[in-house]
Structure formats: C-alpha cells, structure tokens
Coordinates of C-alpha atoms and ligand atoms in Angstrom, one line a residue:
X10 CA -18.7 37.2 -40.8
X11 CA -16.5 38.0 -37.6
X12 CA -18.2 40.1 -34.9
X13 CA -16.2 42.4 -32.8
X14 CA -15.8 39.8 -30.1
X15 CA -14.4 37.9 -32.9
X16 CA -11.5 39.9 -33.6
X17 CA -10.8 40.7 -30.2
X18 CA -10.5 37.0 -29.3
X19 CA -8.2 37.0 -32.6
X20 CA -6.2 39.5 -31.0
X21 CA -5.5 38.0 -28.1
X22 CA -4.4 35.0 -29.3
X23 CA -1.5 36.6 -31.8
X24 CA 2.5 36.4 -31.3
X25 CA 3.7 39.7 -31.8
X26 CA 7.4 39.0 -33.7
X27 CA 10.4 40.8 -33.1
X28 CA 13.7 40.1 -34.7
X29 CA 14.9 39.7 -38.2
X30 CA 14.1 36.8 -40.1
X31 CA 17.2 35.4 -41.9
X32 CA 18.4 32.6 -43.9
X33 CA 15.0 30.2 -43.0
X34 CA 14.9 31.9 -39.4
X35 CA 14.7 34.6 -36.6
X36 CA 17.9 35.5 -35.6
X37 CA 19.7 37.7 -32.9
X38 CA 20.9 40.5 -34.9
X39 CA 21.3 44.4 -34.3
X40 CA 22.3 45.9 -30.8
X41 CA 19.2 48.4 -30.5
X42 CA 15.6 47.8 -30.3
X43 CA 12.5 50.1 -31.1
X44 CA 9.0 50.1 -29.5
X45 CA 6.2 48.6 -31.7
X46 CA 3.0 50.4 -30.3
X47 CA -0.6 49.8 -31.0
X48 CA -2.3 53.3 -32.4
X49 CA -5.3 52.6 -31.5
X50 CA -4.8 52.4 -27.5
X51 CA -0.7 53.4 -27.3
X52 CA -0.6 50.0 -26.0
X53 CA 3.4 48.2 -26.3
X54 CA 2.9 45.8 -28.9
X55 CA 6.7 44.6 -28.9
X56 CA 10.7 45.5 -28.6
X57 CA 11.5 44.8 -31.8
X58 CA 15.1 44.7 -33.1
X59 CA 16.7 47.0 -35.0
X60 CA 18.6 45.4 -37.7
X61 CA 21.0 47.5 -38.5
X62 CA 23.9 47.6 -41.1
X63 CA 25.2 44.4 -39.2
X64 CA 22.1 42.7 -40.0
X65 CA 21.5 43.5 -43.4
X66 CA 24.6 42.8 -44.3
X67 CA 24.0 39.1 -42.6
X68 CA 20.7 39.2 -44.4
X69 CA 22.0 40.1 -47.6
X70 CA 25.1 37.7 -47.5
X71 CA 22.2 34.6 -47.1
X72 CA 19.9 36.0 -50.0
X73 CA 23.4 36.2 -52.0
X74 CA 24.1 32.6 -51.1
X75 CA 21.0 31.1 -52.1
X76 CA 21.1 33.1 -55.5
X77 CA 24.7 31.8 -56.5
X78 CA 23.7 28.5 -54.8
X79 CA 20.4 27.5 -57.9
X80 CA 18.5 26.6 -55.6
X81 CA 15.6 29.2 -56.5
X82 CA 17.5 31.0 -59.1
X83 CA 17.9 28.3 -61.6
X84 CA 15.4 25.9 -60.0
X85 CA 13.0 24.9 -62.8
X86 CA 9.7 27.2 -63.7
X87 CA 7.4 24.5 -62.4
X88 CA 9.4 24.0 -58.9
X89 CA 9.3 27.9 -58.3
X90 CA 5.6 27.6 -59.5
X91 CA 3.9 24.7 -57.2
X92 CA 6.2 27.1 -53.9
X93 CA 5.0 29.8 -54.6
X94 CA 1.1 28.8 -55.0
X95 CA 2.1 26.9 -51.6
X96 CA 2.9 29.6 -50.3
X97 CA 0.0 31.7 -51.3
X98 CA -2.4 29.1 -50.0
X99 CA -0.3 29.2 -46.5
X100 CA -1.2 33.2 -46.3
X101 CA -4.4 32.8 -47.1
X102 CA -4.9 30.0 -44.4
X103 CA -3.5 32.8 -41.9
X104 CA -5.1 35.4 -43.3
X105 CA -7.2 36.5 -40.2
X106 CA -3.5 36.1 -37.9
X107 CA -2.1 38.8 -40.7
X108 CA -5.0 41.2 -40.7
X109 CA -5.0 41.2 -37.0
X110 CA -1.1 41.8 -36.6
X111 CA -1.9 45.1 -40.0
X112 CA -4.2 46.3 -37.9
X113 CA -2.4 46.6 -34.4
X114 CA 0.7 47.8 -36.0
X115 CA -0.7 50.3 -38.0
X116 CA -4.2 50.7 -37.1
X117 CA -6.5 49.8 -40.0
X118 CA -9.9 48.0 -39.9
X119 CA -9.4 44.8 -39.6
X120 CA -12.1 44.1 -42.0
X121 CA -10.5 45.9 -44.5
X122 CA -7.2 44.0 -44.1
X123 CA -8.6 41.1 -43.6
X124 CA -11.5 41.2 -46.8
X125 CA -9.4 43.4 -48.9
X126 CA -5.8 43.4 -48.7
X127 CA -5.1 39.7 -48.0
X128 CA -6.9 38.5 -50.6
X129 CA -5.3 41.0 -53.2
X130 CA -1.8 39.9 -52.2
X131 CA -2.6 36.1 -52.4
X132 CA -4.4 36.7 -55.7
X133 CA -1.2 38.0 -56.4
X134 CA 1.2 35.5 -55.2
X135 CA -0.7 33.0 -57.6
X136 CA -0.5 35.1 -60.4
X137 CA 3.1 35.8 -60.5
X138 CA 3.3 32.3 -60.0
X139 CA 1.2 31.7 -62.6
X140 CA 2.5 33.9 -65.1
X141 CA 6.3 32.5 -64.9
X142 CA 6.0 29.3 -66.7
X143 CA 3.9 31.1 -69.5
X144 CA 6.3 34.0 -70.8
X145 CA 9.3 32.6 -73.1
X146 CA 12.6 34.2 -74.1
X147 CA 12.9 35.2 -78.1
X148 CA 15.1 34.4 -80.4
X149 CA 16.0 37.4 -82.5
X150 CA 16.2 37.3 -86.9
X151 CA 19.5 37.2 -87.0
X152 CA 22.1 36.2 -89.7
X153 CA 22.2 32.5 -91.1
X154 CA 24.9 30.5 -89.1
X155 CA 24.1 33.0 -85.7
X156 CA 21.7 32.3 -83.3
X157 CA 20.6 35.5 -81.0
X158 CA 18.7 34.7 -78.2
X159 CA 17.4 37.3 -76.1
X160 CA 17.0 35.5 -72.6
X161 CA 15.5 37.2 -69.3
X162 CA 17.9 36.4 -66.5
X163 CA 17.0 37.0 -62.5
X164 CA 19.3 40.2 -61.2
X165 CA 20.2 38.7 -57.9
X166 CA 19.5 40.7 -54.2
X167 CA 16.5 42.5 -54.5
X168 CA 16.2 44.8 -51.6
X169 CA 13.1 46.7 -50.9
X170 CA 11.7 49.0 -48.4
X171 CA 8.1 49.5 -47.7
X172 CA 6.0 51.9 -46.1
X173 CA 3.0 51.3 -43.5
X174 CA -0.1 52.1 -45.0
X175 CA -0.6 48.6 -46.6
X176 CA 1.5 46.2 -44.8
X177 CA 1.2 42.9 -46.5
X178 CA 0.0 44.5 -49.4
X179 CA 3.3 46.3 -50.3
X180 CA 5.2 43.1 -49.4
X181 CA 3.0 41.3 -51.9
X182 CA 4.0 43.8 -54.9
X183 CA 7.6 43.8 -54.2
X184 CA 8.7 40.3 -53.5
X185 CA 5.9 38.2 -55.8
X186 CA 7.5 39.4 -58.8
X187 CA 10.8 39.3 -57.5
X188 CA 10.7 35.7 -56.3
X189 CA 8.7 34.0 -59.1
X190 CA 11.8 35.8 -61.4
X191 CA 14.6 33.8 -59.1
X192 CA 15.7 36.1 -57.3
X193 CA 16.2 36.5 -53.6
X194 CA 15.0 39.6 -51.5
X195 CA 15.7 41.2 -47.9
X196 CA 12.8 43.5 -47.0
X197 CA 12.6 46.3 -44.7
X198 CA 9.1 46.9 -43.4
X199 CA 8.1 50.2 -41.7
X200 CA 9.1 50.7 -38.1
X201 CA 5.4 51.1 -37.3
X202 CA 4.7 48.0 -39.3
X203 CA 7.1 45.2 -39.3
X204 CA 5.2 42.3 -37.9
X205 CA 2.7 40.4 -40.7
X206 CA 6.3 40.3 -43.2
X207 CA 8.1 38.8 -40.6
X208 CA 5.4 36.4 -40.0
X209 CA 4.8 35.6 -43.8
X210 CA 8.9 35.5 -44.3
X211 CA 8.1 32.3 -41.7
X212 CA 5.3 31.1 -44.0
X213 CA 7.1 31.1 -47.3
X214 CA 10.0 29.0 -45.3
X215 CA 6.5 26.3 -44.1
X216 CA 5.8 26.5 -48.1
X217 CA 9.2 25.1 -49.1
X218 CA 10.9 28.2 -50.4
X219 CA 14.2 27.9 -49.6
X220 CA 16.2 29.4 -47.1
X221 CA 17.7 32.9 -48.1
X222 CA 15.3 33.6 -50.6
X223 CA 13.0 36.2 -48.0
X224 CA 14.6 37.5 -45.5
X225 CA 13.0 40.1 -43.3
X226 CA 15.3 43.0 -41.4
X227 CA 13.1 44.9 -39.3
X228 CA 14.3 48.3 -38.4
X229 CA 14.6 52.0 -38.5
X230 CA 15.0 54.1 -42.1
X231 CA 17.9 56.2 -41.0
X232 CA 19.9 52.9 -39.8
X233 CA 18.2 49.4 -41.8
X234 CA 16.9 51.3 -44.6
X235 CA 19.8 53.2 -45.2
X236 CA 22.3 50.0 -45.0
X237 CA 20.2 48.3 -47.4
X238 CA 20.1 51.0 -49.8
X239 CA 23.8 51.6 -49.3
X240 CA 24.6 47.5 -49.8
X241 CA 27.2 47.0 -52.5
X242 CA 25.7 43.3 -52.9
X243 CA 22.4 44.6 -53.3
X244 CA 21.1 44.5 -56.9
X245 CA 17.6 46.0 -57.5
X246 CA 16.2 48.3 -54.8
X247 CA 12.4 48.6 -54.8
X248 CA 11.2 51.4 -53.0
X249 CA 7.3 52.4 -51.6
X250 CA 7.0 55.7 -49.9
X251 CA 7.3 59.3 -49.9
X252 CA 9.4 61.3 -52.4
X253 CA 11.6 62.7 -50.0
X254 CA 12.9 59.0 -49.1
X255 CA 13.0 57.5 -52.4
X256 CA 15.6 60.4 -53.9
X257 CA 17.5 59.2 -50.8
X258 CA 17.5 55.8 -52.8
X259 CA 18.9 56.9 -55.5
X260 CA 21.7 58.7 -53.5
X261 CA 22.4 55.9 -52.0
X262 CA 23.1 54.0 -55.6
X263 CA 25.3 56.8 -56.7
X264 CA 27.2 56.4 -53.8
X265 CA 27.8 52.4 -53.7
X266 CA 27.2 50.2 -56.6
X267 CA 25.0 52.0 -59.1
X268 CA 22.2 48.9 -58.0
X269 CA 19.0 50.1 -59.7
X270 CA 16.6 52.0 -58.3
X271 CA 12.5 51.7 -58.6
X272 CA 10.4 54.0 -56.8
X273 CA 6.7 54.4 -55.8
X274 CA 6.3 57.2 -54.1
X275 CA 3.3 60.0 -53.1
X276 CA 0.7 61.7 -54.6
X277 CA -1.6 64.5 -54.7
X278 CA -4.1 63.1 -56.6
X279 CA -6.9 64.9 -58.3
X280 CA -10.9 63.6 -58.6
X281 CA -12.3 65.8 -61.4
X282 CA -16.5 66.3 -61.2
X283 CA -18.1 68.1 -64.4
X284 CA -21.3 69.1 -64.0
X285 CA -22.3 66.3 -66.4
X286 CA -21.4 63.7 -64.4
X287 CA -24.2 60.7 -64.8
X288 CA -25.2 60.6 -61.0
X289 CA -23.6 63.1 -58.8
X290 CA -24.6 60.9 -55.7
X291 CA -22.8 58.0 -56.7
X292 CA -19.4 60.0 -57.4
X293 CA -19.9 61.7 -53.9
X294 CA -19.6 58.0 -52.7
X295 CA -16.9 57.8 -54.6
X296 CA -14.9 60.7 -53.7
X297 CA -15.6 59.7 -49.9
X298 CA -13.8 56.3 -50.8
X299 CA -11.4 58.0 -52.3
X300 CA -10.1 59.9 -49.4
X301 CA -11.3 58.0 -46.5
X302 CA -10.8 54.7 -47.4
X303 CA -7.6 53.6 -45.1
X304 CA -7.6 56.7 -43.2
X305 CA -6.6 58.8 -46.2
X306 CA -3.1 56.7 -46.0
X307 CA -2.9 55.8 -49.4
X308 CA -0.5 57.0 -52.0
X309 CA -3.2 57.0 -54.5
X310 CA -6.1 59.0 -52.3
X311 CA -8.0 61.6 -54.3
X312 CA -7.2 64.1 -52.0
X313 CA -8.2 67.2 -54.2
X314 CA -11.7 67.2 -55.5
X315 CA -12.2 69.7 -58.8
X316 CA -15.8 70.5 -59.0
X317 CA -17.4 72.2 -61.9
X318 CA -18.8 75.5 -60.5
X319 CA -22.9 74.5 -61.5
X320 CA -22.7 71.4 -59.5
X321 CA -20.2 72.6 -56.6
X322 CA -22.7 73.5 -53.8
X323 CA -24.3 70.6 -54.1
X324 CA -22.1 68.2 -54.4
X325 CA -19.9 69.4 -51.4
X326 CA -22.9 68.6 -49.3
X327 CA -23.5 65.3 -50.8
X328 CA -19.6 64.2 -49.8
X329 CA -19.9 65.9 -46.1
X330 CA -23.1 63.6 -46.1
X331 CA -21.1 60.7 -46.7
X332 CA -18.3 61.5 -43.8
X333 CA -21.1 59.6 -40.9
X334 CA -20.0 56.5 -42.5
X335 CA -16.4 56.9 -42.0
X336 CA -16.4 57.4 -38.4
X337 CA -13.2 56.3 -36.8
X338 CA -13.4 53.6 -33.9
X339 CA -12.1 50.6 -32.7
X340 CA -10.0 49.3 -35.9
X341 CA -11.1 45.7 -34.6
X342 CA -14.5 46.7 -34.4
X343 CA -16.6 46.1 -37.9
X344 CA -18.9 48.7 -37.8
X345 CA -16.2 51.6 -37.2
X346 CA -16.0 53.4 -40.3
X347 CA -12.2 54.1 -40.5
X348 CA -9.4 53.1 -37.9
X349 CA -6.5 55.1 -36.1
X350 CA -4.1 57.1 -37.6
X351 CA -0.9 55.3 -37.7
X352 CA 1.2 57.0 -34.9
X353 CA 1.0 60.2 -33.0
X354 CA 3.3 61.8 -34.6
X355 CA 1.2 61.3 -38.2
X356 CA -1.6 62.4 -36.3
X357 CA 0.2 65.6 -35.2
X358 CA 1.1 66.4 -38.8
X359 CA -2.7 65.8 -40.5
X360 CA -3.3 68.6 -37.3
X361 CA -1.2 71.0 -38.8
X362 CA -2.4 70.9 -42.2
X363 CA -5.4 71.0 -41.0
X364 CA -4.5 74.2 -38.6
X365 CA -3.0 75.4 -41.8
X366 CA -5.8 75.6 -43.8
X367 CA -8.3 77.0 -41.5
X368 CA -5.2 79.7 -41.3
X369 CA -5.0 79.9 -45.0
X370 CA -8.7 81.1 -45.2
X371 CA -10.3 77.5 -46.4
X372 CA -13.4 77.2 -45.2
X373 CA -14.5 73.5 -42.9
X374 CA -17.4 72.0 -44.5
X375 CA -17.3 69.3 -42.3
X376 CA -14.5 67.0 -39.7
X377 CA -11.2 68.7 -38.4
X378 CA -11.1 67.3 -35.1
X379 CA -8.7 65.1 -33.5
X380 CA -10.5 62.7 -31.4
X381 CA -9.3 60.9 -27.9
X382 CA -10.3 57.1 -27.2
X383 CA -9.0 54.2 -25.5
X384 CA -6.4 56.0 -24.1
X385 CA -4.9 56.8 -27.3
X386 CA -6.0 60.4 -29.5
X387 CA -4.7 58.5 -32.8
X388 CA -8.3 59.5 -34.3
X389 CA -8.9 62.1 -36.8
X390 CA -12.7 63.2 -37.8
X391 CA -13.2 62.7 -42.2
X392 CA -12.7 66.2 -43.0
X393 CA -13.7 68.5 -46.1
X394 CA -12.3 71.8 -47.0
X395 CA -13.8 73.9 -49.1
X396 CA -12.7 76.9 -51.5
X397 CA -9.4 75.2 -50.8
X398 CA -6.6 78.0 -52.6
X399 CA -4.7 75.8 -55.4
X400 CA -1.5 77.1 -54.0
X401 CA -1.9 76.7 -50.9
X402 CA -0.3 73.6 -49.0
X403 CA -3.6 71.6 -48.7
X404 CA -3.3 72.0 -52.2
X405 CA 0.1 70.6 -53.0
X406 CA 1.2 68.4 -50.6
X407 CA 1.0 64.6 -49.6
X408 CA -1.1 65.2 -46.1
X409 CA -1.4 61.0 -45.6
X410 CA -4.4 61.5 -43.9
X411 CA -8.6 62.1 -43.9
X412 CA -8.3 65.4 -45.0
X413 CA -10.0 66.4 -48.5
X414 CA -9.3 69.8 -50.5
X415 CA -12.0 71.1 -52.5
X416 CA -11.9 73.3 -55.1
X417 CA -14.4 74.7 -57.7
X418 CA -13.8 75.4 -62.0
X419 CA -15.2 77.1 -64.7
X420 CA -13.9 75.0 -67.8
X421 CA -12.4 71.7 -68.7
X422 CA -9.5 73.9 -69.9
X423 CA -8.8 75.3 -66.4
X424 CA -9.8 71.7 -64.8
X425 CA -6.9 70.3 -66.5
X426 CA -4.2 73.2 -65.7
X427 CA -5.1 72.5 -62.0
X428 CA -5.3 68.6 -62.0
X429 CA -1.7 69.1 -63.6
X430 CA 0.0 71.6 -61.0
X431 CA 1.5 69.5 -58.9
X432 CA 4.9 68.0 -57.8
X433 CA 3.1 64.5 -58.4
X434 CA 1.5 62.4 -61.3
X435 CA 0.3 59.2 -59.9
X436 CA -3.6 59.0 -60.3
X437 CA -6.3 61.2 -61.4
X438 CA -10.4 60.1 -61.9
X439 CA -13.0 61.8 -63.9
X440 CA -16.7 61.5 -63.7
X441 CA -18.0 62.9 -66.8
X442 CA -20.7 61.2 -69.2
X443 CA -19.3 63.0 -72.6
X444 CA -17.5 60.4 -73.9
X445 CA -15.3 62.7 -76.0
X446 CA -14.2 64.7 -72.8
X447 CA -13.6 61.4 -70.9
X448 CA -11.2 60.7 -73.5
X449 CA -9.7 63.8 -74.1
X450 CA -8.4 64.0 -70.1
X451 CA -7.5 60.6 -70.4
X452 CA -4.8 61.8 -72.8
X453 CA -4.1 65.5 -71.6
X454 CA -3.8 64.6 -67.6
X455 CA -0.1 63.9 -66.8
X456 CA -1.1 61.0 -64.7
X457 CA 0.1 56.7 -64.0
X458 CA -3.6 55.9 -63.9
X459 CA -6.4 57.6 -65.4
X460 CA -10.2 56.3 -64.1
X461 CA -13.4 57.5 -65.7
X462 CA -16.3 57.4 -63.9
X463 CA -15.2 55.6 -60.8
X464 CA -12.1 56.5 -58.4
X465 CA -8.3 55.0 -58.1
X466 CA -8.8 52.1 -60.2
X467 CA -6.0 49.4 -60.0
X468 CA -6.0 45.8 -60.5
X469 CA -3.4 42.7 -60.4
X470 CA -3.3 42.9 -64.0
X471 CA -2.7 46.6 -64.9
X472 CA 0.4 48.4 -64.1
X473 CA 0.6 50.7 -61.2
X474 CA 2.9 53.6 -61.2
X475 CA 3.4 57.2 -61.4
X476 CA 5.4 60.2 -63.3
X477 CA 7.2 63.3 -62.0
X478 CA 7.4 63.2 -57.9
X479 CA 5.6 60.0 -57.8
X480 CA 8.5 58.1 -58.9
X481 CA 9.4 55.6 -62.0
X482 CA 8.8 51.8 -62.8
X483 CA 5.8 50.1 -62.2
X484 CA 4.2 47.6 -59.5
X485 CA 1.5 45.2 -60.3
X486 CA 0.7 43.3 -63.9
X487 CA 3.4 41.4 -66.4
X488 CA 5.3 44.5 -66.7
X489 CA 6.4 44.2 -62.7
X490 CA 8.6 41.4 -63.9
X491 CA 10.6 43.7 -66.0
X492 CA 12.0 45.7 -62.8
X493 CA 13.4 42.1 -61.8
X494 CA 15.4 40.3 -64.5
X495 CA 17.9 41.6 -67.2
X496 CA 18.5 40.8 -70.6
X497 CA 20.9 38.7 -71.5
X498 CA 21.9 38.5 -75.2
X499 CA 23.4 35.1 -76.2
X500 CA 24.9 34.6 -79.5
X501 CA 25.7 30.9 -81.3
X502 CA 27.4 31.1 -84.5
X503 CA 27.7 27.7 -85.7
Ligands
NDP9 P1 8.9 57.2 -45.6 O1 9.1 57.5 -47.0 O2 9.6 58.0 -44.5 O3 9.1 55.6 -45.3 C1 9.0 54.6 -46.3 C2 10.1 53.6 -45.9 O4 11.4 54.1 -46.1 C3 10.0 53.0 -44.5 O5 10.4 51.7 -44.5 C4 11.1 53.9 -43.8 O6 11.6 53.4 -42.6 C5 12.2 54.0 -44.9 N1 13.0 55.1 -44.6 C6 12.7 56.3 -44.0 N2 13.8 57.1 -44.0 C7 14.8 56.5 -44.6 C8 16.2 56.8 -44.9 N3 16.7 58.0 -44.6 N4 16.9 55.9 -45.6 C9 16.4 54.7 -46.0 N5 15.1 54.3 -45.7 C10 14.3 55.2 -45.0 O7 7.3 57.3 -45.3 P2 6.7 57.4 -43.9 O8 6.1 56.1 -43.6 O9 7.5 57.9 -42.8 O10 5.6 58.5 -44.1 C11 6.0 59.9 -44.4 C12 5.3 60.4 -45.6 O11 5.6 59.6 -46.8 C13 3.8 60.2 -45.5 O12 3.2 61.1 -44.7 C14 3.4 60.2 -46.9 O13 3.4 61.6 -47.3 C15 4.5 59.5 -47.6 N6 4.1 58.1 -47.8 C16 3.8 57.6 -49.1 C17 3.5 56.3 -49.3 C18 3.1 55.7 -50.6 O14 2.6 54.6 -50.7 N7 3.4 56.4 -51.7 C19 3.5 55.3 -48.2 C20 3.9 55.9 -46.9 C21 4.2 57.2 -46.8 P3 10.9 53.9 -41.2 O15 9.6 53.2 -41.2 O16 11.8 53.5 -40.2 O17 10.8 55.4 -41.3

C-alpha cells in the first residue's frame, strides 16, 4: 500500500494537461484559457484552454467523421470488443497517474480514487465491452413472406458533460456505453476537473480506438458546455450534474436539433432508521458513509437522516461519534479521513447553509467549521444538525457537501411523507429488520434506488438513475445501452 511519501512522489512526477484532445490529439483550439487550481493548497495546477464553440464544433466535426467513416461505428463486435478491453487494461496500468491528477483537480483522497473509483470504471470499460457481442437484435412474428427485424443501430455524436465530484468515474458511465454501441463522443469535463479525461482520451488513442471516436473539449459551462448542448450535429446529450443545469439541456435541444436529452442530476436523499433497526451501530457507520464519503459531493449522499423518535438520542450520538474518522487533511495523505472541498467558492456555499441553519434554529451536534491548511481553507469539519425543520433549506436542497440534516418521527406513515417531500427522487436507504416494512417502503418511496439495510447501494450491473428533479434515463447496467442506439425496423417481403 502507498504511504504518503508515496503519493507525493506520484504527484510530482504528473503532467498536468491543458488543451482539448481532438481527432487522436491535443490541439490548439479556443482563444481563452481558465486557471486549474489545486483545492487543497490554491496551488496553479494549469492554464487550461477553453474550448469554446470553435472547438466543439472542430471536435464534433472529427467524432462526426469517424461515425460516417465505419471505422468504429460498423467495425465488427469483436474489433470494438478486444479496443475497448485494451483500453481498459491501459487505465488500469495508469491508474495511480489518474487518481493523482482526481485528486489535485478536485481534491479527493487519493486512496479513494485510486482503490475505488478506478477500478469501478475499468470494471466497467470491460463490461460494456463485454456485454456487446452478447445482446442480438430480434426478428419480430410477422406475416409469412415479411421479415421484420428489429435492429439496434448506434445514434451518432454523443455529447456529454460531466460534473467534478467523480472525475473518471462519470467519464466511465457516459462514454463506455456509448463507445462499445459505435458511436463517437466529445466530452466536456468540469472546469475544476478536466485533467484524468484528457489524459484517458490519450489512452484510448495508445489502445487502438480510432481517431475521432473520444474527443475531450475542456472548458467553461456557459461557453463549451453550452456550444455542445446547442450543436446541431450532436445526437445524444448525456448530462451529470445539478438540476438547474440539466433543464438548460433540454433548452438547448428545443432550441437546435431536438438531439435527446439524458439527465442525472441532484438529490436530497433520505436514510430512514426505525427503531427496529438490527444494530443501530452499524447503520451509524453507515449513515457517516453516507454523507462523508467524498466530502458529501455525491449526488447520491444521504444527506437527511429520519430517525424514529425511541432511538433518536442515541443514535445522533453514535453518528457524531463517527465524524473523528472523517477528518479532512492532506487528500494525498492516507490516513486523512476526507479531502478538500472542491473550490472556494463550494466551500463558501456549504458555509452558508451551514450559517443558515444555525439561523433557522437547528441545533449543531457536532462539525460546522471551516478549516484553514496549506495555505488553502478548502476544509470543511463533518457536520450534524439536529432537529433539522423539514422545510427548512438544509432540508430541501442539494448542499454538495459534509453537512448532514437530522430529523426525528413518530410513524412509518409520517417517515414516508417526509422521505417523499422533496424536489428530488434519486436514492433512499432503510434500516429496518421487519421484513414486511422493508418491503412496503421499498414500494411506497418515490425513489431510482431503494437499499435496505445498508446505504446508497449501486453496482455495474444495476441501473442508476432518478425521478422528479433528479432527472430521467439511467447510467450503469444493460439498460445504459438503450440511451445510445435506436431502433431500426427493417422489413423484407420476399
Ligand atoms: P453544474 O450542474 O453547474 O455542472 C455540471 C456540468 O455542467 C459541468 O461540466 C459544468 O461546466 C456544466 N455547465 C454548467 N453550466 C452550464 C451551462 N449554462 N450550459 C452548459 N453546461 C453547463 O454543477 P457544479 O459542478 O457547478 O455544481 C453545482 C451544484 O450542482 C452542486 O453544488 C450540486 O448541487 C450539483 N451537482 C450535482 C452532481 C451530481 O452528480 N448529481 C454533480 C455535481 C454537482 P463547469 O464546470 O464549467 O461549470
């Protein structure tokens, strides 16, 4: 296992990349640039160029080219098979490169990059891969003398825009599926995050995928991310990120080429504790994970805890017991217990929720302090309110941070009226051990994922996705393929 020193020595050693990755290489493109700073120290990591509607449209001219060209659209199953497993093996070799570049951009634990999400997004690289020469077309009953075949055909241009909280990860569940269904993609990372995709777009190049097929514009949402979403060559737009953004998406496809629109977005996601739970202890753990894990930056984080009145003092203590572990250091140092908040400017808005619920009459169990080191105050403490008012805005909105809302029930009726108030409907846990009420929330809460008796379950081969707010179409599993080809019906009368 990699000490400290380690990953320091890894950091020094990495090349920071800064301009877009097009057709098979990193080109000069877009007249502005934008500063890519480390959280953890404000340190400049790179000038990185800001594609712009120039270079997206340069971009998405080379991903249309190698579509209409065959070379990866109607290359056989087994071709697009052994490159892509290439290419997954390539990622993995540079896995610690990638988790290093995650965690300077962003400022996650580099062990958590490093033992988590790279191996999650190669699994998934082989599994797409995997999964293409195994799923046929169908020929439908139809009439004597007709044949009707009912062929899955790639779209073309995928574009897709990603967020920051999971780097290579959200690259993964975009362009996996896209690429093993023959399409091509141009993807726009975050501005706080754009260097492991343009590093893998170089990878998949070393793998033999052809040219075209990834291209990377790096850039800023209002100027990349717009262009992209307002390309009339652009096909399928895959969005990750906050509601707010993704109904820009679908603005944007109103307003060019009615390209269609997938979107991931936030979540207020609720962790429901009955006061049968089987071991109160272990869901504390739990419900630590779920909101500390990655800073609290995870679409999915159980950021409102439900506790049954009987067990409610006790377990808020057993989950401010479990904030010493999350400690936030050095995100290169193993034994810190979460990393820096992405950018200042994150940082400042976790402040003011917090400010706002200490207004709001909440009442700080444990955390709430913003926290200065290595010249950078990126650092927020894990933090617990309690008591938290349902309506209130600790409540209700996305904070994308360490900041847990707590508040106590009565019944399983009134448990499931609050786990259901909200804008969002992407995750929701239980820890229960009556079987009967495990499966009646299962049915009645209005969520993508349901988990008893653990938190935020999700998987390569289950689909990942929410309702309401959180946004339509689903990443991960088979059923990720189906945002990235069409059907074609063919009919032979003969
Ligand atoms: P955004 O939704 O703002 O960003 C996601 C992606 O969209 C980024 O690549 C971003 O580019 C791009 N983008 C931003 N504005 C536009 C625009 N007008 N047109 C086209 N593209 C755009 O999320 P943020 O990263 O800024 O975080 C803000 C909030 O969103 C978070 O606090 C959280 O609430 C939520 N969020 C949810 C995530 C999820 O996984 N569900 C992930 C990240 C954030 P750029 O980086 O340049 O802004």
């Amino acid at each position: 296992m990699r000490t400290h020193e380690d990953w320091l020595a890894e950091a020094s050693k990495v090349v920071v990349p800064a301009r877009p990755f097009i057709a098979g290489r990193f080109v000069d493109a877009g007249a502005t640039t934008f500063e890519n700073r480390n959280p953890a120290t404000g340190a400049l990591l790179a000038e990185v160029a800001d594609a712009g509607a120039e270079g997206v449209d340069v971009a998405v001219r080379s991903a249309r080219t190698t579509f209409d060209s065959g070379v990866w659209s109607r290359a056989g199953v087994s071709f697009r098979r052994e490159r892509m497993l290439r290419f997954a093996s390539l990622i993995e070799q540079h896995a610690a490169e990638l988790a290093v570049l995650d965690s300077l951009d962003m400022g996650k634990r580099v062990v958590d990059a490093h033992d988590l999400d790279l191996p999650f997004s190669v699994n998934l690289f082989r599994y797409y891969a995997e999964a293409i020469d195994k799923i046929n077309d169908e020929v439908a009953p139809t009439p004597p003398g007709t044949l009707g075949l009912i062929r899955r055909v790639p779209l073309g241009v995928v574009g897709a825009v990603v967020p920051w909280n999971y780097p290579v990860d959200m690259l993964a569940w975009k362009v996996a599926p896209a690429m093993a269904a023959g399409n091509s993609v141009v993807l726009k990372p975050a501005e706080q995050s754009p260097s492991s995709a343009l590093r893998i777009a170089e990878l998949a190049v070393e793998a033999g995928i052809p040219e075209g097929v990834l291209n990377v514009v790096p850039g800023l949402g209002e100027t990349t991310g717009q262009a992209l979403g307002l390309h009339p060559d652009v096909d399928v737009l895959a969005f990750t990120g906050s509601t707010e953004v993704g109904a820009y998406f679908l603005q944007y496809a109103g307003r060019s080429n009615l390209k269609q629109v997938w979107l991931e977005c936030g979540g207020k996601s609720p962790h429901l504790v009955f006061a049968d739970a089987e071991d109160l202890a272990t869901t504390a753990k739990q419900t630590a994970f779920g909101i500390w894990f990655n800073q609290g930056a995870v679409c999915s984080a159980h950021s409102r805890v439900l506790v049954q009145r009987e067990v409610h003092e006790e377990f808020v203590s057993l989950v401010a017991a479990e904030a010493a572990s999350y400690a936030p250091g050095d995100p290169l140092d193993p034994a810190s217990g979460m990393g820096a908040i992405v950018s200042p400017e994150q940082t400042d808005r976790i402040m003011q929720y917090v400010g706002g619920a200490r207004a709001a009459g909440a009442r700080l169990v444990t955390g709430g302090e913003r926290l200065r080191r290595d010249g950078s105050d990126c650092y927020v403490q894990p933090t617990v309110f309690d008591h938290v008012d349902p309506a209130s805005a600790l409540a209700r909105e996305e904070v994308f941070g360490p900041v847990l809302a707590v508040t106590p029930f009565d019944t399983e009726e009134e448990a499931v009226a609050l786990a259901n108030d909200t804008a969002y409907g992407l995750a929701a846990s239980v820890a229960t051990s009556n079987l009967s009420r495990a499966h009646r929330l299962a049915e009645r809460i209005h969520a993508g994922t349901v988990t008893v008796n653990g938190v935020d379950a999700f998987s390569v081969w289950t689909p990942f996705g929410g309702f309401k707010g959180s946004g339509f179409g689903r990443d991960l599993s088979l059923h990720a393929l189906d945002k990235y080809v069409g059907l074609k019906t063919v009919w032979i009368n003969h």
